[in-house]
XYZ file of C-alpha atoms in Angstrom:
276
model
C -243.192 127.963 90.229
C -246.357 128.437 88.161
C -246.737 124.659 87.912
C -246.731 124.081 91.669
C -249.272 126.862 92.183
C -251.789 124.847 90.170
C -251.962 122.372 93.063
C -254.689 122.813 95.668
C -253.904 123.845 99.235
C -254.081 120.269 100.537
C -251.350 119.082 98.168
C -249.192 122.113 98.907
C -249.502 121.447 102.639
C -248.142 117.910 102.091
C -245.207 119.437 100.201
C -244.520 121.975 102.950
C -244.622 119.301 105.658
C -241.716 117.534 103.968
C -239.597 120.658 103.653
C -237.180 121.779 106.347
C -238.573 124.874 108.113
C -235.194 126.587 107.667
C -234.259 127.451 105.022
C -236.579 125.688 102.521
C -240.016 126.505 103.927
C -238.933 130.035 104.830
C -237.601 130.699 101.311
C -240.756 129.335 99.698
C -242.883 131.600 101.910
C -241.138 134.635 100.390
C -242.389 133.896 96.866
C -246.054 134.885 97.160
C -248.848 135.621 99.620
C -250.480 132.215 99.179
C -247.261 130.381 100.034
C -246.682 132.634 103.024
C -250.134 131.872 104.423
C -249.675 128.129 103.935
C -246.188 128.135 105.452
C -247.589 129.856 108.570
C -250.540 127.474 108.903
C -250.864 126.146 112.503
C -251.229 122.603 111.102
C -247.456 122.635 110.513
C -246.713 123.357 114.174
C -245.576 120.836 116.762
C -247.942 120.726 119.738
C -247.516 119.841 123.391
C -250.775 118.564 124.794
C -252.087 119.613 128.173
C -253.357 117.311 130.904
C -256.884 117.506 129.503
C -255.654 116.798 125.964
C -255.965 118.663 122.691
C -259.173 119.427 120.884
C -259.892 117.231 117.815
C -259.166 120.083 115.405
C -255.678 120.440 116.839
C -254.618 116.790 116.873
C -255.467 115.656 113.350
C -251.796 114.754 112.834
C -250.884 112.739 115.924
C -247.210 112.561 114.881
C -246.929 116.261 115.724
C -248.447 115.953 119.239
C -246.132 115.344 122.211
C -246.589 114.678 125.905
C -243.886 117.124 127.044
C -242.020 120.154 125.794
C -238.734 118.269 126.075
C -239.957 115.617 123.625
C -241.189 118.294 121.224
C -237.839 120.128 121.268
C -235.901 116.913 120.623
C -238.186 116.046 117.688
C -238.134 119.557 116.219
C -236.127 120.910 113.312
C -234.492 124.346 113.040
C -237.221 126.918 112.447
C -240.114 124.890 113.889
C -242.918 126.413 115.965
C -243.954 124.572 119.134
C -247.407 125.400 120.510
C -247.782 124.856 124.253
C -250.979 124.756 126.290
C -251.694 123.839 129.876
C -248.929 123.264 132.418
C -245.571 121.695 131.595
C -242.570 120.861 133.763
C -239.134 121.846 132.450
C -235.620 121.831 133.869
C -232.431 122.918 132.092
C -234.136 122.443 128.716
C -231.407 123.284 126.185
C -232.410 125.031 122.943
C -229.623 124.393 120.422
C -231.297 125.459 117.156
C -233.726 128.244 116.132
C -237.235 127.644 117.486
C -240.401 129.471 118.459
C -242.352 128.504 121.578
C -245.880 129.882 121.419
C -248.627 129.723 124.021
C -251.717 128.488 122.188
C -254.255 129.584 124.823
C -255.459 133.177 124.822
C -254.501 133.786 128.457
C -250.816 133.742 129.391
C -251.432 131.784 132.601
C -253.034 129.007 130.561
C -249.641 128.300 128.969
C -247.368 127.600 131.919
C -243.831 126.228 132.141
C -242.631 125.424 135.642
C -239.224 124.489 137.048
C -239.918 123.060 140.499
C -236.377 121.832 141.208
C -233.116 123.667 141.741
C -231.458 124.112 138.344
C -229.458 126.580 136.273
C -232.670 127.670 134.524
C -235.954 126.424 133.151
C -234.815 127.177 129.573
C -231.159 127.247 128.474
C -231.124 129.203 125.184
C -228.102 128.714 122.905
C -229.624 129.724 119.546
C -232.002 132.310 118.117
C -235.457 131.848 119.600
C -238.852 133.501 120.177
C -240.963 132.889 123.273
C -244.470 134.338 122.999
C -247.515 134.316 125.322
C -246.040 131.937 127.905
C -245.834 132.017 131.704
C -242.600 130.636 133.220
C -242.038 130.014 136.936
C -238.706 128.922 138.416
C -237.734 128.087 141.998
C -234.266 129.241 143.126
C -233.150 129.547 139.499
C -233.565 131.685 136.397
C -236.567 131.349 134.130
C -234.412 131.848 131.026
C -230.621 131.559 130.708
C -229.423 133.171 127.466
C -226.001 132.142 126.127
C -226.035 133.065 122.418
C -228.310 133.857 119.462
C -231.124 136.417 119.247
C -233.646 135.714 122.000
C -237.007 137.507 121.799
C -239.360 137.315 124.797
C -242.759 138.801 123.943
C -245.910 139.137 126.034
C -244.751 136.660 128.672
C -244.918 136.421 132.467
C -241.661 135.439 134.191
C -241.661 134.634 137.907
C -238.657 133.747 140.032
C -239.480 132.315 143.472
C -236.298 132.922 145.505
C -237.544 131.465 148.829
C -235.594 133.993 150.869
C -232.579 134.079 148.546
C -233.705 136.898 146.288
C -230.205 138.406 146.173
C -229.027 135.284 144.326
C -231.859 134.843 141.826
C -233.116 136.683 138.742
C -235.794 135.684 136.227
C -233.526 136.541 133.270
C -229.783 135.920 132.968
C -227.677 136.603 129.877
C -224.143 135.290 129.358
C -223.903 136.315 125.690
C -220.359 137.484 125.071
C -218.077 138.355 122.186
C -215.326 136.437 123.976
C -215.335 132.657 124.179
C -215.479 131.290 127.709
C -215.757 127.545 128.257
C -216.533 127.930 131.961
C -219.523 130.167 131.203
C -220.625 127.994 128.261
C -220.282 130.797 125.686
C -218.791 130.320 122.214
C -217.810 133.916 121.533
C -220.541 134.367 118.884
C -222.361 136.891 121.043
C -226.102 137.395 121.116
C -229.029 139.748 121.631
C -231.817 139.581 124.181
C -234.977 141.537 123.363
C -237.756 141.719 125.946
C -241.111 143.229 124.972
C -244.328 143.696 126.962
C -243.269 141.125 129.556
C -244.223 140.986 133.238
C -241.303 140.099 135.513
C -241.426 139.471 139.253
C -239.285 137.888 141.946
C -235.589 138.103 142.726
C -233.549 141.200 143.446
C -233.040 142.012 139.745
C -235.179 141.525 136.679
C -232.125 140.708 134.557
C -228.471 139.994 135.229
C -225.966 140.747 132.468
C -222.805 138.669 132.827
C -221.752 138.983 129.189
C -220.225 141.858 127.245
C -223.481 143.716 126.574
C -225.245 146.350 128.663
C -228.923 147.199 129.067
C -230.391 149.663 126.562
C -233.792 150.994 125.551
C -235.256 150.326 128.984
C -238.934 151.077 129.592
C -240.816 149.896 132.666
C -244.396 150.058 133.903
C -244.501 149.309 137.623
C -247.578 147.555 138.956
C -248.596 146.316 142.401
C -247.481 142.696 142.034
C -245.156 142.777 139.035
C -243.496 145.081 136.536
C -243.864 145.226 132.770
C -240.576 145.535 130.881
C -239.187 146.475 127.484
C -235.397 146.394 126.997
C -232.495 145.077 124.908
C -229.101 143.582 125.701
C -226.708 143.386 122.731
C -223.304 141.800 123.351
C -221.812 143.876 120.501
C -222.746 147.174 122.157
C -220.869 147.333 125.450
C -221.375 150.364 127.637
C -221.616 151.632 131.154
C -223.852 149.154 132.975
C -227.162 150.575 134.147
C -228.313 150.127 137.739
C -230.055 146.862 138.466
C -233.651 146.726 137.250
C -235.766 146.041 140.291
C -239.063 144.188 140.147
C -240.511 145.803 143.263
C -243.421 148.283 143.017
C -241.252 151.107 144.335
C -238.049 151.359 142.326
C -235.716 153.773 140.583
C -235.019 154.243 136.889
C -232.042 156.214 135.642
C -232.935 158.193 132.525
C -230.426 160.748 131.222
C -229.654 163.059 134.150
C -232.949 162.538 135.969
C -233.837 160.077 138.676
C -237.469 158.978 138.380
C -239.087 157.369 141.401
C -242.225 155.381 140.588
C -244.598 154.611 143.408
C -247.546 152.361 142.551
C -249.176 152.896 145.913
C -250.417 156.375 145.026
C -249.957 156.176 141.247
C -247.582 159.125 141.124
C -244.150 159.608 139.598
C -241.685 161.981 141.218
C -238.582 163.376 139.546
C -235.494 164.904 141.030
C -232.077 165.810 139.703
C -229.499 163.061 139.670
C -227.003 163.837 142.399
C -224.491 161.126 141.469
């Protein structure tokens, strides 16, 4: 290890590029701070260029630049990070190995994934994955369909456009189950969905749980046009299902034995005893 540390950063970057992100690059990043910083260098990321193209500093390695997110996912390896900027069209994009999709622009709306056609979902997640700083819009379908693995959605904006069929659509759908079901496309390995600091709007429910897990750790901030959510769904922790999480400004949250009614119109929160 001491011998390889004598190399300069440029040589070490060439070494890291040839290592598999998981587990080789990850294991090497655990050895020291210098290796961790190099392993997390944005130059190792795959990039999806926007319509206006990437800046010169971001496209030095043209082999890592792709025209669409679908091409980037197909060319990726387990553990890769894919940086997205601009607007991209996706439909039933299946994620079969661990990945991270990261919006490279500072504003969430500048990193947009759109599903304009009727589909099961924009993203079909079947492995552990992180989605950070991305806006996803889906028409008559889910933004994200979670089947298995640990899915983390952080600082995103999910919009479902139901077109009058809001009772049939939800931005988030999880099928993760401890029981194998070929019809539902689950392998019985289970999974976890973690949503943090994410704005969700559209549809009658923010999330639909069709697997063996129930909602837990729910926190919501209701705003005029959308709601900001934090919650978890773990297929290994079944329980009494909570009431549907609504995305409307005026909604109800069950918390212990109290019923909290949040009204964004006057910025007040009223509480009354649960009568059920």
